[in-house]
């Protein structure tokens, strides 16, 4: 006899979406601070050209913040990985069965870690989920589910 929690766990794993949020690194924050500082410098020097440049940098700063806050990676119940990089960017949709590999990497000299997902015919996408091991584990778990569903048919 199975208990309620086992049934609920099975329901959640089979029919619910799994969402991973973007990991904010110090490099993201320092980039925002640098662009905001440059915008402030442009606003301090009074001229029309500096004001226009300051507004452009301020807009870039807002876009950077929006992208960092609203980037999510969603595994859907129908076997898709949806990468949403904010309100002003297009979504990237990848079938989990098309994913060839997912590995944790470091960005050269910078201490920034990310997951490189290879899929399809030579396509790659770099993602920075908060929990990298759980993200890779979710890819593997969903690939095994799709393989077992394919074998049952």
Short mmCIF file of C-alpha atoms in Angstrom, two decimals:
data_model
loop_
_atom_site.label_atom_id
_atom_site.label_comp_id
_atom_site.label_asym_id
_atom_site.label_seq_id
_atom_site.Cartn_x
_atom_site.Cartn_y
_atom_site.Cartn_z
CA UNK A 1 0.00 0.00 0.00
CA UNK A 2 1.36 3.38 -0.93
CA UNK A 3 0.90 6.40 1.25
CA UNK A 4 -0.43 9.77 0.18
CA UNK A 5 3.01 11.40 0.03
CA UNK A 6 4.27 8.78 -2.45
CA UNK A 7 1.27 9.38 -4.69
CA UNK A 8 1.70 13.12 -4.44
CA UNK A 9 5.41 12.88 -5.28
CA UNK A 10 4.59 10.78 -8.34
CA UNK A 11 1.94 13.32 -9.40
CA UNK A 12 4.32 16.24 -9.00
CA UNK A 13 7.11 14.54 -10.94
CA UNK A 14 4.86 13.50 -13.83
CA UNK A 15 2.44 16.38 -14.29
CA UNK A 16 4.07 19.53 -12.99
CA UNK A 17 6.58 21.92 -14.47
CA UNK A 18 9.99 22.31 -12.83
CA UNK A 19 11.39 25.83 -12.77
CA UNK A 20 15.00 26.87 -12.21
CA UNK A 21 15.88 30.52 -11.69
CA UNK A 22 18.94 32.33 -13.01
CA UNK A 23 21.93 32.51 -10.69
CA UNK A 24 23.05 36.11 -10.21
CA UNK A 25 26.83 36.38 -10.18
CA UNK A 26 29.06 39.19 -8.98
CA UNK A 27 29.95 39.80 -12.63
CA UNK A 28 26.30 40.63 -13.40
CA UNK A 29 26.10 43.02 -10.48
CA UNK A 30 29.39 44.72 -11.30
CA UNK A 31 28.27 45.21 -14.91
CA UNK A 32 25.06 46.88 -13.75
CA UNK A 33 26.97 49.11 -11.33
CA UNK A 34 29.45 50.12 -14.05
CA UNK A 35 26.72 51.01 -16.56
CA UNK A 36 24.74 52.91 -13.89
CA UNK A 37 27.90 54.80 -12.86
CA UNK A 38 28.61 55.76 -16.47
CA UNK A 39 25.01 56.97 -16.85
CA UNK A 40 25.38 59.07 -13.70
CA UNK A 41 28.61 60.61 -15.04
CA UNK A 42 26.87 61.53 -18.28
CA UNK A 43 24.02 63.16 -16.36
CA UNK A 44 26.47 65.21 -14.25
CA UNK A 45 27.94 66.91 -17.33
CA UNK A 46 25.18 69.09 -18.67
CA UNK A 47 24.73 68.97 -22.42
CA UNK A 48 22.14 67.49 -24.77
CA UNK A 49 24.50 64.82 -26.09
CA UNK A 50 25.47 63.70 -22.57
CA UNK A 51 21.83 63.59 -21.52
CA UNK A 52 20.97 61.41 -24.52
CA UNK A 53 23.92 59.09 -23.82
CA UNK A 54 22.91 58.94 -20.14
CA UNK A 55 19.35 57.95 -21.09
CA UNK A 56 20.63 55.22 -23.39
CA UNK A 57 22.87 53.84 -20.63
CA UNK A 58 20.03 54.08 -18.12
CA UNK A 59 17.80 52.11 -20.48
CA UNK A 60 20.57 49.51 -20.89
CA UNK A 61 20.84 49.26 -17.10
CA UNK A 62 17.08 48.68 -16.77
CA UNK A 63 17.21 45.99 -19.47
CA UNK A 64 20.13 44.27 -17.73
CA UNK A 65 18.29 44.20 -14.41
CA UNK A 66 15.09 42.98 -16.03
CA UNK A 67 16.90 40.17 -17.81
CA UNK A 68 18.65 39.02 -14.65
CA UNK A 69 15.48 39.05 -12.55
CA UNK A 70 13.17 37.38 -15.07
CA UNK A 71 15.37 34.68 -16.59
CA UNK A 72 13.93 31.23 -15.85
CA UNK A 73 14.52 27.74 -17.16
CA UNK A 74 11.32 25.63 -17.16
CA UNK A 75 11.01 21.91 -17.76
CA UNK A 76 7.42 21.36 -18.89
CA UNK A 77 5.28 18.27 -18.41
CA UNK A 78 5.27 17.60 -22.17
CA UNK A 79 9.06 17.16 -22.38
CA UNK A 80 10.28 20.65 -23.26
CA UNK A 81 12.97 22.88 -21.82
CA UNK A 82 11.79 26.49 -22.15
CA UNK A 83 14.47 29.13 -21.63
CA UNK A 84 12.88 32.51 -20.98
CA UNK A 85 15.43 35.33 -20.73
CA UNK A 86 13.09 38.11 -19.65
CA UNK A 87 10.13 39.94 -21.08
CA UNK A 88 12.01 41.58 -23.95
CA UNK A 89 13.68 38.43 -25.33
CA UNK A 90 12.32 35.51 -27.30
CA UNK A 91 11.93 32.14 -25.63
CA UNK A 92 14.16 29.26 -26.60
CA UNK A 93 12.32 25.94 -26.68
CA UNK A 94 14.28 22.68 -26.70
CA UNK A 95 12.88 19.16 -26.67
CA UNK A 96 14.52 17.27 -23.81
CA UNK A 97 14.91 14.26 -26.09
CA UNK A 98 17.04 16.43 -28.45
CA UNK A 99 19.57 17.29 -25.73
CA UNK A 100 22.85 15.51 -26.39
CA UNK A 101 24.83 16.62 -23.34
CA UNK A 102 24.82 19.01 -20.42
CA UNK A 103 28.02 19.80 -18.56
CA UNK A 104 29.18 22.28 -15.93
CA UNK A 105 31.91 24.64 -17.12
CA UNK A 106 33.82 27.69 -15.94
CA UNK A 107 34.15 30.82 -18.05
CA UNK A 108 37.90 30.91 -18.68
CA UNK A 109 39.66 33.28 -16.29
CA UNK A 110 36.43 34.58 -14.75
CA UNK A 111 35.04 32.71 -11.74
CA UNK A 112 31.61 32.29 -13.36
CA UNK A 113 30.14 28.81 -13.66
CA UNK A 114 27.48 27.79 -16.15
CA UNK A 115 25.89 24.73 -17.73
CA UNK A 116 26.50 24.20 -21.43
CA UNK A 117 23.59 22.37 -23.07
CA UNK A 118 24.27 20.82 -26.48
CA UNK A 119 21.25 19.86 -28.54
CA UNK A 120 20.16 19.16 -32.09
CA UNK A 121 22.63 19.51 -34.94
CA UNK A 122 25.46 21.55 -33.44
CA UNK A 123 23.36 23.91 -31.32
CA UNK A 124 24.53 25.05 -27.89
CA UNK A 125 23.06 27.22 -25.18
CA UNK A 126 24.69 28.36 -21.95
CA UNK A 127 22.48 28.59 -18.86
CA UNK A 128 23.22 29.63 -15.28
CA UNK A 129 20.68 27.92 -13.01
CA UNK A 130 20.88 28.36 -9.25
CA UNK A 131 21.32 24.62 -8.64
CA UNK A 132 23.44 23.26 -11.49
CA UNK A 133 23.50 19.64 -10.28
CA UNK A 134 19.71 19.49 -9.92
CA UNK A 135 19.33 21.05 -13.38
CA UNK A 136 21.54 18.42 -15.01
CA UNK A 137 19.81 15.71 -12.96
CA UNK A 138 16.42 16.93 -14.17
CA UNK A 139 17.58 16.71 -17.79
CA UNK A 140 18.77 13.13 -17.26
CA UNK A 141 15.61 12.13 -15.38
CA UNK A 142 13.33 13.49 -18.10
CA UNK A 143 15.41 11.88 -20.84
CA UNK A 144 15.07 8.52 -19.08
CA UNK A 145 11.30 9.06 -18.79
CA UNK A 146 10.96 9.79 -22.50
CA UNK A 147 13.06 6.72 -23.36
CA UNK A 148 10.94 4.49 -21.12
CA UNK A 149 7.73 5.96 -22.59
CA UNK A 150 9.08 5.31 -26.10
CA UNK A 151 9.92 1.69 -25.23
CA UNK A 152 6.41 1.09 -23.83
CA UNK A 153 4.84 2.10 -27.13
#
